[in-house]
Coordinates of C-alpha atoms in Angstrom, one line a residue:
M1 CA 6.0 -58.4 -47.2
A2 CA 8.0 -59.2 -44.1
K3 CA 8.1 -57.1 -41.0
S4 CA 9.7 -57.5 -37.6
P5 CA 7.3 -57.7 -34.8
R6 CA 8.3 -54.7 -32.8
G7 CA 9.7 -51.2 -33.3
A8 CA 13.4 -50.2 -33.1
A9 CA 15.1 -50.1 -29.7
P10 CA 15.3 -46.7 -28.0
Q11 CA 18.5 -44.8 -28.6
R12 CA 20.2 -43.3 -25.6
L13 CA 23.1 -41.5 -27.1
R14 CA 22.9 -37.9 -28.5
G15 CA 25.0 -39.1 -31.4
L16 CA 28.0 -41.2 -32.3
G17 CA 30.4 -38.7 -30.8
D18 CA 29.2 -40.0 -27.4
L19 CA 30.1 -43.6 -28.3
A20 CA 33.7 -43.8 -27.0
Y21 CA 32.8 -41.7 -23.9
H22 CA 29.8 -43.9 -23.2
H23 CA 32.0 -47.0 -23.0
G24 CA 34.7 -45.1 -21.0
D25 CA 32.2 -43.9 -18.4
Q26 CA 30.6 -47.3 -18.0
A27 CA 33.8 -49.3 -17.5
P28 CA 37.0 -47.1 -17.7
R29 CA 39.4 -50.0 -16.9
Q30 CA 37.9 -52.5 -19.4
E31 CA 39.8 -53.5 -22.5
V32 CA 38.0 -52.2 -25.5
Y33 CA 40.4 -52.7 -28.4
L34 CA 43.3 -54.9 -29.6
R35 CA 45.8 -53.2 -31.7
P36 CA 49.1 -54.5 -33.3
G37 CA 52.1 -54.4 -31.0
P38 CA 55.8 -53.9 -32.0
Q39 CA 56.1 -57.5 -33.2
G40 CA 52.6 -57.7 -34.7
E41 CA 51.0 -59.3 -31.6
P42 CA 47.7 -57.9 -30.4
Q43 CA 48.0 -55.5 -27.5
A44 CA 45.0 -54.5 -25.3
V45 CA 43.8 -50.9 -25.1
G46 CA 41.8 -49.8 -22.1
A47 CA 38.6 -47.7 -22.4
R48 CA 40.2 -44.7 -20.7
E49 CA 43.3 -44.8 -23.0
F50 CA 41.1 -45.1 -26.1
V51 CA 38.9 -42.1 -25.1
A52 CA 42.0 -40.0 -24.6
E53 CA 43.3 -41.0 -28.0
V54 CA 40.0 -40.2 -29.7
A55 CA 39.7 -36.9 -27.9
A56 CA 43.2 -35.9 -28.9
V57 CA 42.6 -36.6 -32.6
A58 CA 39.3 -34.7 -32.4
K59 CA 41.0 -31.7 -30.9
G60 CA 43.5 -31.8 -33.7
L61 CA 40.8 -31.8 -36.3
I62 CA 39.1 -28.8 -34.6
G63 CA 42.5 -27.1 -34.3
V64 CA 43.0 -27.1 -38.1
G65 CA 39.6 -25.6 -38.7
V66 CA 37.4 -28.7 -39.3
A67 CA 33.9 -27.4 -38.6
A68 CA 30.6 -29.2 -37.9
G69 CA 29.4 -30.9 -41.0
D70 CA 32.8 -30.7 -42.8
R71 CA 34.0 -33.9 -44.5
V72 CA 37.1 -35.7 -43.5
V73 CA 38.4 -38.3 -46.0
I74 CA 40.3 -41.3 -44.6
A75 CA 42.0 -43.3 -47.4
G76 CA 44.2 -46.4 -47.1
V77 CA 43.8 -46.6 -43.3
T78 CA 42.5 -49.8 -41.8
G79 CA 42.4 -51.6 -38.4
Y80 CA 42.7 -49.8 -35.1
A81 CA 43.9 -46.5 -36.6
A82 CA 40.7 -46.3 -38.8
A83 CA 38.5 -46.9 -35.7
V84 CA 40.2 -44.1 -33.8
L85 CA 39.9 -41.7 -36.8
V86 CA 36.3 -42.4 -37.5
Q87 CA 35.2 -41.9 -33.9
A88 CA 37.3 -38.8 -33.6
V89 CA 35.6 -37.4 -36.7
W90 CA 32.2 -38.0 -35.0
V91 CA 33.4 -36.4 -31.8
A92 CA 34.3 -33.3 -33.8
R93 CA 30.8 -33.5 -35.4
A94 CA 32.3 -33.8 -38.8
V95 CA 31.4 -36.4 -41.5
A96 CA 33.6 -39.5 -42.1
V97 CA 34.4 -40.5 -45.7
V98 CA 36.3 -43.7 -45.6
V99 CA 37.7 -44.8 -49.0
E100 CA 38.2 -48.5 -49.6
P101 CA 41.9 -49.4 -49.2
A102 CA 42.3 -50.8 -52.7
A103 CA 40.9 -47.7 -54.4
S104 CA 42.9 -46.4 -57.3
A105 CA 44.3 -42.9 -57.4
A106 CA 41.7 -41.9 -60.0
R107 CA 38.9 -43.2 -57.8
L108 CA 40.2 -41.3 -54.8
A109 CA 40.4 -38.1 -56.9
E110 CA 36.7 -38.5 -57.9
V111 CA 35.7 -38.9 -54.3
L112 CA 37.6 -35.8 -53.2
R113 CA 36.1 -33.7 -56.0
D114 CA 32.6 -35.0 -55.1
C115 CA 32.6 -34.5 -51.3
R116 CA 35.2 -31.6 -51.1
P117 CA 36.7 -32.4 -47.7
A118 CA 38.2 -30.1 -45.1
A119 CA 40.9 -32.6 -44.2
V120 CA 42.4 -35.8 -45.7
V121 CA 44.2 -38.6 -43.8
L122 CA 46.3 -41.0 -45.8
G123 CA 47.7 -44.3 -44.6
D124 CA 50.9 -43.9 -46.7
G125 CA 52.2 -42.1 -49.7
R126 CA 50.6 -44.2 -52.3
H127 CA 47.9 -41.6 -53.0
A128 CA 49.8 -38.5 -52.0
Q129 CA 50.2 -37.2 -55.6
A130 CA 46.5 -37.8 -56.4
V131 CA 45.6 -35.7 -53.4
A132 CA 48.1 -33.0 -54.3
R133 CA 46.7 -32.7 -57.8
A134 CA 43.1 -32.7 -56.6
G135 CA 44.0 -30.2 -53.8
R136 CA 44.4 -27.5 -56.4
E137 CA 40.6 -27.6 -57.0
L138 CA 39.7 -28.0 -53.3
T139 CA 39.6 -24.6 -51.7
D140 CA 38.3 -25.9 -48.4
L141 CA 41.1 -28.5 -47.9
A142 CA 42.9 -27.4 -44.7
R143 CA 45.3 -30.2 -44.0
V144 CA 46.6 -33.5 -45.4
W145 CA 48.2 -36.1 -43.0
R146 CA 50.1 -39.3 -43.7
L147 CA 50.1 -41.9 -40.9
D148 CA 53.2 -43.6 -42.1
E149 CA 55.3 -40.6 -41.1
E150 CA 54.3 -39.8 -37.5
G151 CA 51.1 -41.7 -36.9
L152 CA 48.1 -40.4 -35.0
A153 CA 50.3 -38.1 -32.9
A154 CA 50.6 -35.8 -35.9
L155 CA 46.9 -35.3 -36.0
A156 CA 46.7 -34.6 -32.3
R157 CA 49.4 -31.9 -32.4
P158 CA 47.3 -29.0 -33.7
G159 CA 44.9 -29.4 -30.8
A160 CA 47.3 -30.0 -28.0
Y161 CA 46.7 -26.5 -26.5
M162 CA 42.9 -27.1 -26.2
D163 CA 41.1 -28.3 -23.1
S164 CA 38.2 -30.8 -23.0
T165 CA 35.5 -28.1 -23.5
A166 CA 36.4 -27.9 -27.2
V167 CA 35.1 -31.4 -27.9
R168 CA 32.4 -31.3 -25.2
F169 CA 30.7 -28.5 -27.0
R170 CA 30.7 -30.4 -30.3
R171 CA 29.3 -33.5 -28.6
E172 CA 26.5 -31.6 -26.9
E173 CA 25.5 -30.0 -30.2
Q174 CA 25.2 -33.2 -32.2
D175 CA 21.9 -34.7 -33.2
H176 CA 20.6 -38.0 -34.6
G177 CA 19.7 -36.2 -37.8
D178 CA 23.3 -35.0 -38.5
P179 CA 25.2 -36.8 -41.3
A180 CA 27.8 -39.2 -39.8
A181 CA 29.3 -40.8 -42.9
I182 CA 29.3 -40.7 -46.7
V183 CA 29.7 -44.2 -48.2
Y184 CA 30.9 -44.6 -51.8
P185 CA 30.4 -48.0 -53.5
P186 CA 33.5 -50.1 -54.1
T187 CA 33.0 -50.2 -57.9
T188 CA 35.4 -49.4 -60.7
T189 CA 32.6 -48.3 -63.1
G190 CA 29.7 -45.9 -63.0
Q191 CA 29.2 -42.5 -61.5
V192 CA 30.7 -41.6 -58.1
R193 CA 27.8 -41.0 -55.7
G194 CA 28.0 -41.1 -51.9
A195 CA 25.2 -42.4 -49.7
V196 CA 24.7 -40.2 -46.6
L197 CA 24.1 -42.1 -43.4
T198 CA 23.1 -40.1 -40.3
H199 CA 24.0 -40.7 -36.6
G200 CA 20.5 -42.0 -36.0
A201 CA 20.6 -44.4 -38.9
L202 CA 23.8 -46.1 -37.8
L203 CA 22.7 -46.3 -34.2
A204 CA 19.4 -47.8 -35.2
G205 CA 21.1 -50.4 -37.3
A206 CA 23.6 -51.3 -34.6
Q207 CA 21.0 -51.6 -31.9
A208 CA 18.8 -53.8 -34.0
A209 CA 21.7 -56.0 -35.0
L210 CA 22.7 -56.4 -31.3
E211 CA 19.2 -57.5 -30.4
R212 CA 19.1 -60.1 -33.2
L213 CA 22.5 -61.6 -32.2
A214 CA 21.9 -61.4 -28.4
P215 CA 21.3 -65.2 -27.9
A216 CA 25.0 -65.7 -28.7
R217 CA 26.0 -63.6 -25.7
S218 CA 24.9 -66.3 -23.2
R219 CA 27.5 -68.7 -24.7
V220 CA 30.4 -66.5 -23.7
E221 CA 32.0 -67.8 -20.5
D222 CA 30.8 -66.0 -17.3
G223 CA 32.8 -62.9 -16.4
A224 CA 34.6 -62.7 -19.7
V225 CA 34.5 -59.7 -21.9
P226 CA 33.4 -60.8 -25.4
T227 CA 36.1 -60.4 -28.0
V228 CA 34.9 -59.6 -31.5
L229 CA 37.2 -59.9 -34.5
V230 CA 36.0 -57.5 -37.2
E231 CA 37.2 -58.0 -40.8
L232 CA 34.8 -55.7 -42.5
P233 CA 36.3 -52.4 -43.8
L234 CA 34.9 -49.1 -42.5
S235 CA 34.4 -47.9 -46.1
G236 CA 31.1 -49.8 -46.2
A237 CA 27.9 -49.2 -44.1
A238 CA 28.1 -52.8 -42.7
G239 CA 31.6 -52.1 -41.3
L240 CA 30.4 -48.9 -39.6
V241 CA 27.4 -50.7 -38.1
A242 CA 29.7 -53.4 -36.8
L243 CA 31.9 -50.7 -35.2
V244 CA 29.0 -49.0 -33.5
A245 CA 27.4 -52.3 -32.4
C246 CA 30.6 -53.5 -30.7
A247 CA 30.9 -50.2 -28.8
L248 CA 27.3 -50.5 -27.6
A249 CA 27.9 -54.1 -26.5
R250 CA 31.0 -53.1 -24.6
A251 CA 33.0 -55.7 -26.4
R252 CA 36.7 -55.9 -26.9
V253 CA 37.3 -55.3 -30.7
C254 CA 40.1 -56.7 -32.8
P255 CA 39.9 -54.9 -36.2
V256 CA 41.8 -56.6 -39.0
E257 CA 44.6 -54.5 -40.6
R258 CA 45.0 -54.6 -44.3
G259 CA 47.6 -57.2 -45.2
A260 CA 47.6 -58.7 -41.7
N261 CA 48.2 -62.4 -41.2
E262 CA 44.6 -63.4 -40.5
D263 CA 45.4 -67.0 -39.5
A264 CA 47.9 -65.7 -36.8
L265 CA 45.5 -63.0 -35.7
L266 CA 42.6 -65.3 -35.2
R267 CA 44.8 -67.6 -33.0
A268 CA 46.3 -64.8 -31.0
A269 CA 43.0 -62.9 -30.4
S270 CA 40.9 -66.0 -29.9
P271 CA 37.6 -64.2 -30.5
H272 CA 34.2 -65.2 -29.3
V273 CA 32.6 -63.7 -32.4
V274 CA 34.0 -63.3 -35.9
V275 CA 32.4 -60.7 -38.1
C276 CA 33.7 -61.1 -41.7
R277 CA 33.1 -61.4 -45.4
G278 CA 32.7 -64.8 -47.1
R279 CA 36.2 -64.5 -48.5
L280 CA 37.8 -64.9 -45.1
L281 CA 36.0 -68.2 -44.6
S282 CA 36.9 -69.3 -48.1
R283 CA 40.6 -68.6 -47.4
L284 CA 40.5 -70.6 -44.2
Y285 CA 38.8 -73.5 -46.0
A286 CA 41.3 -73.4 -48.9
R287 CA 44.2 -73.3 -46.5
E288 CA 43.1 -76.4 -44.6
R289 CA 42.3 -78.1 -48.0
A290 CA 45.8 -77.3 -49.2
I291 CA 47.4 -78.8 -46.0
A292 CA 45.4 -82.0 -46.6
H293 CA 46.5 -82.1 -50.2
E294 CA 50.2 -81.6 -49.3
T295 CA 50.0 -84.4 -46.7
S296 CA 48.7 -87.1 -49.0
W297 CA 45.9 -87.9 -51.4
D298 CA 44.3 -90.0 -48.7
N299 CA 44.1 -87.0 -46.5
L300 CA 42.6 -84.9 -49.3
N301 CA 40.0 -87.6 -50.0
A302 CA 39.1 -87.7 -46.2
F303 CA 38.9 -83.9 -46.2
T304 CA 36.5 -83.9 -49.2
T305 CA 34.4 -86.6 -47.6
A306 CA 34.3 -84.7 -44.3
T307 CA 33.2 -81.6 -46.2
D308 CA 30.4 -83.5 -47.9
L309 CA 29.3 -85.0 -44.6
A310 CA 29.2 -81.6 -42.8
V311 CA 27.1 -80.1 -45.6
Q312 CA 24.7 -83.0 -45.7
F313 CA 24.4 -83.0 -41.9
D314 CA 23.5 -79.3 -41.8
Q315 CA 21.0 -79.7 -44.7
A316 CA 19.3 -82.7 -43.2
P317 CA 15.9 -81.8 -41.5
R318 CA 16.4 -84.7 -39.1
K319 CA 19.8 -85.5 -37.7
G320 CA 19.4 -89.2 -36.7
P321 CA 22.0 -91.3 -34.8
W322 CA 23.6 -92.6 -38.0
R323 CA 24.2 -89.1 -39.3
R324 CA 25.7 -88.1 -36.0
V325 CA 28.0 -91.1 -35.9
S326 CA 29.1 -90.5 -39.5
R327 CA 29.9 -86.9 -38.7
A328 CA 31.8 -87.9 -35.5
M329 CA 34.2 -90.0 -37.5
Y330 CA 35.7 -86.7 -38.9
E331 CA 35.7 -84.7 -35.7
W332 CA 39.5 -84.4 -36.1
M333 CA 39.0 -82.3 -39.2
Y334 CA 36.2 -80.2 -37.8
S335 CA 38.2 -79.4 -34.7
R336 CA 40.9 -78.1 -36.9
M337 CA 38.5 -75.6 -38.5
R338 CA 37.4 -74.5 -35.1
E339 CA 41.0 -74.0 -34.0
A340 CA 41.6 -72.0 -37.2
L341 CA 39.0 -69.5 -35.9
G342 CA 40.8 -69.2 -32.6
G343 CA 39.4 -72.1 -30.7
R344 CA 36.5 -70.4 -28.8
A345 CA 34.3 -68.8 -31.5
V346 CA 30.6 -69.2 -30.5
L347 CA 29.4 -67.3 -33.6
V348 CA 30.5 -66.2 -37.1
V349 CA 28.6 -63.4 -38.7
C350 CA 29.1 -63.3 -42.4
A351 CA 28.1 -59.9 -43.7
A352 CA 28.8 -57.5 -46.6
G353 CA 28.5 -60.1 -49.3
T354 CA 27.0 -63.4 -48.1
A355 CA 28.9 -66.6 -48.0
E356 CA 28.2 -69.2 -50.6
P357 CA 25.5 -71.7 -49.6
W358 CA 27.8 -74.7 -49.4
L359 CA 30.2 -72.7 -47.1
D360 CA 27.3 -71.8 -44.8
H361 CA 26.3 -75.4 -44.5
F362 CA 29.9 -76.7 -44.1
F363 CA 30.8 -74.4 -41.1
N364 CA 27.5 -75.1 -39.3
G365 CA 27.8 -78.8 -40.0
A366 CA 31.4 -78.7 -38.6
G367 CA 30.2 -77.2 -35.3
V368 CA 30.8 -73.5 -35.9
E369 CA 27.5 -71.6 -35.9
L370 CA 27.5 -69.2 -38.8
V371 CA 24.7 -66.8 -39.5
Q372 CA 24.5 -64.5 -42.5
A373 CA 23.6 -60.8 -42.5
W374 CA 22.5 -58.9 -45.5
G375 CA 22.1 -55.3 -46.5
T376 CA 23.3 -52.5 -48.8
D377 CA 24.8 -49.1 -48.1
E378 CA 21.5 -47.3 -48.9
S379 CA 19.6 -49.6 -46.6
G380 CA 21.9 -48.9 -43.7
G381 CA 24.3 -51.8 -44.0
V382 CA 22.2 -54.5 -42.3
V383 CA 18.6 -55.2 -43.2
A384 CA 18.3 -58.9 -42.1
A385 CA 20.3 -61.3 -40.1
G386 CA 20.0 -64.9 -39.0
V387 CA 18.9 -65.8 -35.4
P388 CA 21.6 -67.7 -33.5
G389 CA 20.2 -71.1 -32.6
R390 CA 17.4 -70.8 -35.1
R391 CA 19.1 -70.1 -38.3
R392 CA 18.1 -71.5 -41.7
G393 CA 21.0 -72.4 -44.0
A394 CA 21.7 -70.3 -47.1
T395 CA 19.4 -67.5 -45.9
A396 CA 20.1 -64.1 -44.3
G397 CA 17.3 -64.6 -41.7
P398 CA 14.3 -62.4 -41.1
P399 CA 14.4 -58.5 -41.2
L400 CA 15.7 -56.8 -38.1
E401 CA 13.4 -55.1 -35.7
G402 CA 11.9 -51.9 -37.1
V403 CA 12.8 -52.9 -40.6
E404 CA 10.3 -53.7 -43.3
V405 CA 11.1 -55.5 -46.6
R406 CA 9.1 -55.6 -49.8
L407 CA 9.9 -57.3 -53.1
A408 CA 9.1 -55.6 -56.4
G409 CA 7.6 -57.5 -59.3
D410 CA 11.1 -58.1 -60.7
G411 CA 12.4 -59.3 -57.3
E412 CA 14.3 -56.1 -56.3
V413 CA 14.4 -55.5 -52.6
Y414 CA 12.8 -52.4 -51.2
V415 CA 13.4 -51.4 -47.5
R416 CA 11.8 -49.1 -45.0
G417 CA 13.1 -48.4 -41.6
P418 CA 15.1 -46.1 -39.3
G419 CA 18.5 -47.2 -40.7
V420 CA 18.0 -46.2 -44.4
F421 CA 20.2 -43.5 -45.9
S422 CA 19.0 -39.9 -46.2
G423 CA 20.0 -39.4 -49.8
Y424 CA 23.1 -39.0 -52.0
W425 CA 25.7 -36.3 -51.3
G426 CA 25.2 -33.4 -53.6
D427 CA 22.6 -35.2 -55.8
E428 CA 19.1 -34.8 -54.5
A429 CA 17.5 -36.0 -57.7
A430 CA 19.3 -39.4 -57.4
G431 CA 18.2 -39.7 -53.8
R432 CA 14.6 -39.1 -54.9
A433 CA 14.9 -41.6 -57.7
A434 CA 16.0 -44.3 -55.2
R435 CA 12.8 -44.0 -53.3
W436 CA 9.2 -44.9 -54.0
E437 CA 7.0 -43.3 -51.4
D438 CA 8.8 -44.3 -48.1
W439 CA 10.5 -47.3 -49.6
V440 CA 14.2 -47.2 -50.6
A441 CA 15.5 -49.4 -53.4
T442 CA 18.5 -51.5 -52.8
G443 CA 19.6 -52.4 -56.3
A444 CA 19.7 -56.1 -55.4
V445 CA 17.4 -59.1 -56.0
A446 CA 16.3 -61.4 -53.2
G447 CA 13.5 -63.7 -52.2
L448 CA 11.5 -64.4 -49.1
D449 CA 10.9 -68.0 -47.9
E450 CA 7.8 -69.3 -46.2
A451 CA 9.0 -68.0 -42.8
G452 CA 9.8 -64.5 -44.0
R453 CA 13.6 -65.1 -44.1
L454 CA 15.5 -63.2 -46.8
V455 CA 17.2 -65.3 -49.5
P456 CA 19.9 -63.1 -51.1
G457 CA 20.2 -63.0 -54.9
R458 CA 22.3 -61.1 -57.4
R459 CA 23.2 -57.5 -57.6
L460 CA 21.3 -55.5 -60.2
R461 CA 23.5 -52.4 -60.1
P462 CA 26.2 -50.9 -57.8
Q463 CA 23.8 -48.4 -56.2
A464 CA 20.1 -47.9 -55.7
A465 CA 19.9 -45.1 -58.2
P466 CA 19.2 -44.7 -61.0
L467 CA 16.2 -47.0 -60.9
P468 CA 15.4 -49.1 -64.0
A469 CA 12.4 -48.0 -66.0
A470 CA 9.4 -50.1 -64.9
P471 CA 5.7 -49.5 -64.4
R472 CA 4.8 -48.3 -60.9
Q473 CA 2.2 -51.0 -60.5
A474 CA 4.8 -53.7 -60.9
R475 CA 6.6 -52.3 -57.9
R476 CA 3.4 -52.4 -55.7
T477 CA 3.0 -56.2 -55.9
A478 CA 5.3 -58.7 -54.2
P479 CA 5.6 -62.2 -55.8
A480 CA 4.0 -65.1 -54.1
G481 CA 7.4 -66.7 -53.3
P482 CA 11.1 -66.2 -53.9
P483 CA 12.1 -65.3 -57.4
P484 CA 13.7 -68.0 -59.5
A485 CA 17.3 -68.6 -58.9
A486 CA 19.6 -66.9 -61.4
P487 CA 21.3 -69.2 -63.9
A488 CA 24.7 -70.6 -62.7
P489 CA 26.7 -68.5 -65.2
E490 CA 25.4 -65.3 -63.6
Q491 CA 26.5 -66.3 -60.1
V492 CA 29.9 -64.5 -60.4
P493 CA 31.3 -62.0 -57.9
E494 CA 31.4 -58.5 -59.3
P495 CA 35.2 -58.1 -59.0
A496 CA 35.6 -61.3 -61.1
R497 CA 33.3 -59.8 -63.7
V498 CA 35.2 -56.5 -63.7
W499 CA 38.5 -58.4 -64.2
E500 CA 37.1 -60.5 -67.1
R501 CA 35.7 -57.5 -68.9
R502 CA 39.0 -55.6 -68.5
V503 CA 41.2 -58.4 -69.8
C504 CA 38.9 -59.1 -72.7
A505 CA 39.3 -55.5 -73.8
H506 CA 42.7 -56.6 -75.2
P507 CA 42.1 -57.5 -78.9
L508 CA 44.0 -60.8 -78.6
I509 CA 41.9 -62.2 -75.7
A510 CA 38.5 -63.6 -76.7
Q511 CA 37.3 -65.1 -73.4
A512 CA 38.3 -65.2 -69.8
M513 CA 37.1 -67.1 -66.7
V514 CA 38.3 -66.4 -63.1
I515 CA 38.6 -69.3 -60.7
A516 CA 38.5 -68.4 -57.0
R517 CA 35.9 -70.5 -55.1
G518 CA 37.7 -72.7 -52.5
R519 CA 41.1 -71.7 -53.9
P520 CA 44.0 -70.0 -52.1
Y521 CA 44.2 -67.2 -54.8
P522 CA 42.4 -66.2 -58.0
A523 CA 43.5 -67.8 -61.2
A524 CA 42.1 -67.6 -64.8
L525 CA 41.6 -69.5 -68.0
L526 CA 42.1 -67.4 -71.2
T527 CA 41.3 -68.1 -74.8
L528 CA 42.7 -66.1 -77.8
S529 CA 40.7 -64.7 -80.7
G530 CA 41.4 -66.7 -83.9
D531 CA 41.4 -63.7 -86.2
Q532 CA 43.6 -61.6 -84.0
L533 CA 46.0 -64.5 -83.5
E534 CA 46.4 -64.9 -87.2
Y535 CA 47.0 -61.2 -87.6
W536 CA 49.6 -61.3 -84.8
R537 CA 51.3 -64.3 -86.6
L538 CA 51.6 -62.2 -89.8
V539 CA 52.8 -59.0 -88.2
N540 CA 55.4 -60.8 -86.1
N541 CA 56.6 -63.1 -88.9
R542 CA 55.8 -66.4 -87.3
P543 CA 55.8 -69.5 -89.6
L544 CA 52.4 -70.4 -91.1
A545 CA 53.2 -74.0 -90.3
W546 CA 53.0 -73.3 -86.6
T547 CA 49.9 -74.7 -84.9
R548 CA 47.8 -72.7 -82.4
E549 CA 49.4 -74.7 -79.6
E550 CA 52.9 -73.6 -80.8
L551 CA 51.8 -70.0 -81.2
V552 CA 50.4 -69.9 -77.6
M553 CA 53.8 -71.0 -76.3
D554 CA 55.6 -68.1 -78.1
T555 CA 57.4 -65.9 -75.5
E556 CA 56.5 -62.6 -77.2
L557 CA 52.9 -63.5 -77.4
A558 CA 53.0 -64.7 -73.7
A559 CA 54.4 -61.3 -72.7
E560 CA 51.6 -59.5 -74.5
V561 CA 49.0 -61.6 -72.7
R562 CA 50.8 -61.1 -69.4
G563 CA 50.6 -57.3 -69.9
A564 CA 46.8 -57.6 -70.4
V565 CA 46.6 -59.6 -67.1
V566 CA 48.6 -57.0 -65.2
E567 CA 46.4 -54.2 -66.5
A568 CA 43.3 -56.1 -65.5
N569 CA 44.7 -56.7 -62.1
G570 CA 45.0 -52.9 -61.6
A571 CA 41.2 -52.6 -62.1
V572 CA 40.4 -54.8 -59.0
E573 CA 41.4 -54.8 -55.4
P574 CA 44.5 -56.9 -54.6
A575 CA 42.5 -59.8 -53.1
W576 CA 41.0 -60.4 -56.6
A577 CA 44.1 -59.9 -58.6
V578 CA 44.8 -63.0 -60.7
R579 CA 48.1 -64.6 -59.7
A580 CA 48.1 -67.5 -62.2
F581 CA 46.6 -68.0 -65.7
H582 CA 46.6 -70.6 -68.4
V583 CA 46.1 -69.7 -72.1
L584 CA 44.1 -72.3 -74.1
A585 CA 44.7 -72.9 -77.8
E586 CA 41.0 -73.0 -78.8
E587 CA 38.1 -70.8 -77.9
F588 CA 35.2 -72.0 -75.8
S589 CA 32.3 -72.8 -78.2
P590 CA 28.6 -73.7 -78.1
T591 CA 29.4 -76.9 -80.1
G592 CA 31.7 -78.0 -77.3
G593 CA 29.0 -77.5 -74.7
L594 CA 30.9 -74.7 -73.0
V595 CA 29.0 -71.7 -74.1
L596 CA 25.3 -70.9 -73.8
P597 CA 23.3 -69.6 -76.9
D598 CA 23.5 -66.0 -75.5
G599 CA 27.3 -66.2 -75.4
R600 CA 27.7 -66.7 -71.6
L601 CA 30.1 -69.3 -70.4
R602 CA 28.9 -72.6 -68.8
R603 CA 31.3 -72.2 -65.9
D604 CA 30.6 -75.5 -64.3
A605 CA 31.2 -77.3 -67.6
V606 CA 34.5 -75.3 -68.2
L607 CA 35.7 -76.3 -64.7
R608 CA 35.1 -80.0 -65.4
A609 CA 36.5 -79.9 -68.9
F610 CA 39.8 -78.2 -67.8
A611 CA 40.1 -79.6 -64.3
E612 CA 43.7 -80.8 -65.0
E613 CA 44.8 -77.4 -66.3
I614 CA 43.2 -75.6 -63.3
E615 CA 44.9 -77.9 -60.8
G616 CA 48.2 -77.1 -62.6
L617 CA 47.8 -73.4 -61.8
Y618 CA 47.9 -74.2 -58.1
R619 CA 50.8 -76.7 -58.4
S620 CA 53.1 -74.3 -60.3
P621 CA 55.9 -72.8 -58.3
Q622 CA 55.7 -69.7 -60.4
P623 CA 52.2 -68.3 -60.6
G624 CA 51.3 -66.7 -63.9
R625 CA 52.7 -69.3 -66.2

């Protein structure tokens, strides 16, 4: 078991409704946010202006009848507008329910039926029909707004007649035990169940995260307001904790809009700290690799060598003179990576899905300190985080202050602390099932190294409940060391698994493998079922003399496969939609060394065997061929 040495930091705010006002009272002229300008360039927003905007929206919510404890669903809204809306909901003492931007209409309808909101805010008209249909069942739904029509001004209009006492009374009544947010998992399968996080839980998590990352503050130039670029969505607990932590730190926040040009935004905002998911770092790396490839093969070889040197440099326990000289030879490449992050980043925090180990080692070896943070929605978003200046590669660092971590016999992580969730919305039985005494299950496997640092593992299930059937005694004992690493074929991101399962539901497709690591966009290799292919040949009157290779090139067959790919793309968020695929004439088989005895693909072997076909997917001017 690992435990932080001291208790949680004291909380000074009555609740999250005081967050914006706390910042405004401390430094009313300080810049607190960067929002997109008319040409997409980031424009500064002062604390006083931000408080006025939050208060106006909060009055509008109160004006349409949103009472304390009512739910407000925010769907398809990201960036600055989402930050304003969430904090306005807290000022009104309501509960924020942020739905992931890529959620389908069916998923949003399930969330609406589960939490039964008093108001809904949509980013655009994409989900308007789904809300209209679900609205017939929602007797408490008072108002639906669309930001693409009049923006935040439309929300503020119903409360324009109110004075400041309307929101002041709500803020004075709030308590740390009040629910602040309901977080639904970004999964396309399983029961919809929202984890309830209180004001106190989010404040505790944010304060503990700030204390852990405090050493990086000394590296910001004297007199400068730290600028933090936040790429995490507010639909997850980690994104909410990041929002609260930035406000407590009095930092200038640049939230990333959905669909924004991240490269341009990083250069324009020039942040001191970048809080992101691993996919942002993968995209930056893939872009620089593509530039090197376009320039010449020599540059690509140099880029690859520089990558290997950076990884080896960070992994080496002793960095002697010869290692430093070898690394210095490729400083031109490492400086490009630092410039891609805006040129003055002193820290990158990779949260909400840890970065791959090689990416962690590469950025640190290239001179960009990267620490990982780990947590789940039920555990409050952040359980552990690396210590700047004393990180250990490929780990998420020790537990935060006030947080205790215990591993079950099967390696599942149990957490106890002030930031854990209070239960599932409308499902007390599931909330009880996720707990054992005072410990909350996370639904994820991890290990602890010799220094008590968390080593993240695979996800067992999307949520903490239901718990798998297991003897209680097995949950009382922690293993002597980290659990054995999962086999390589199991190390696949959940969206890729969802896509592969969905596309293989088509009778023609036998196997699928998504390729995304270190690439500019996801692609896939597909194989066709031999029996179904012969049946298709007969039904469509194709000559028996045609080989499989000739059948695969048939335009009608290609159209049917493309339809299956399009359908599978609809099951995942756009970032994981496959843009290029290649259909192989033969299935992967154990005799060829590409399939394990239990039927799982040996992904590394497939990547090596079909390297030429995979490279062709990224050279093709028409993705999807």
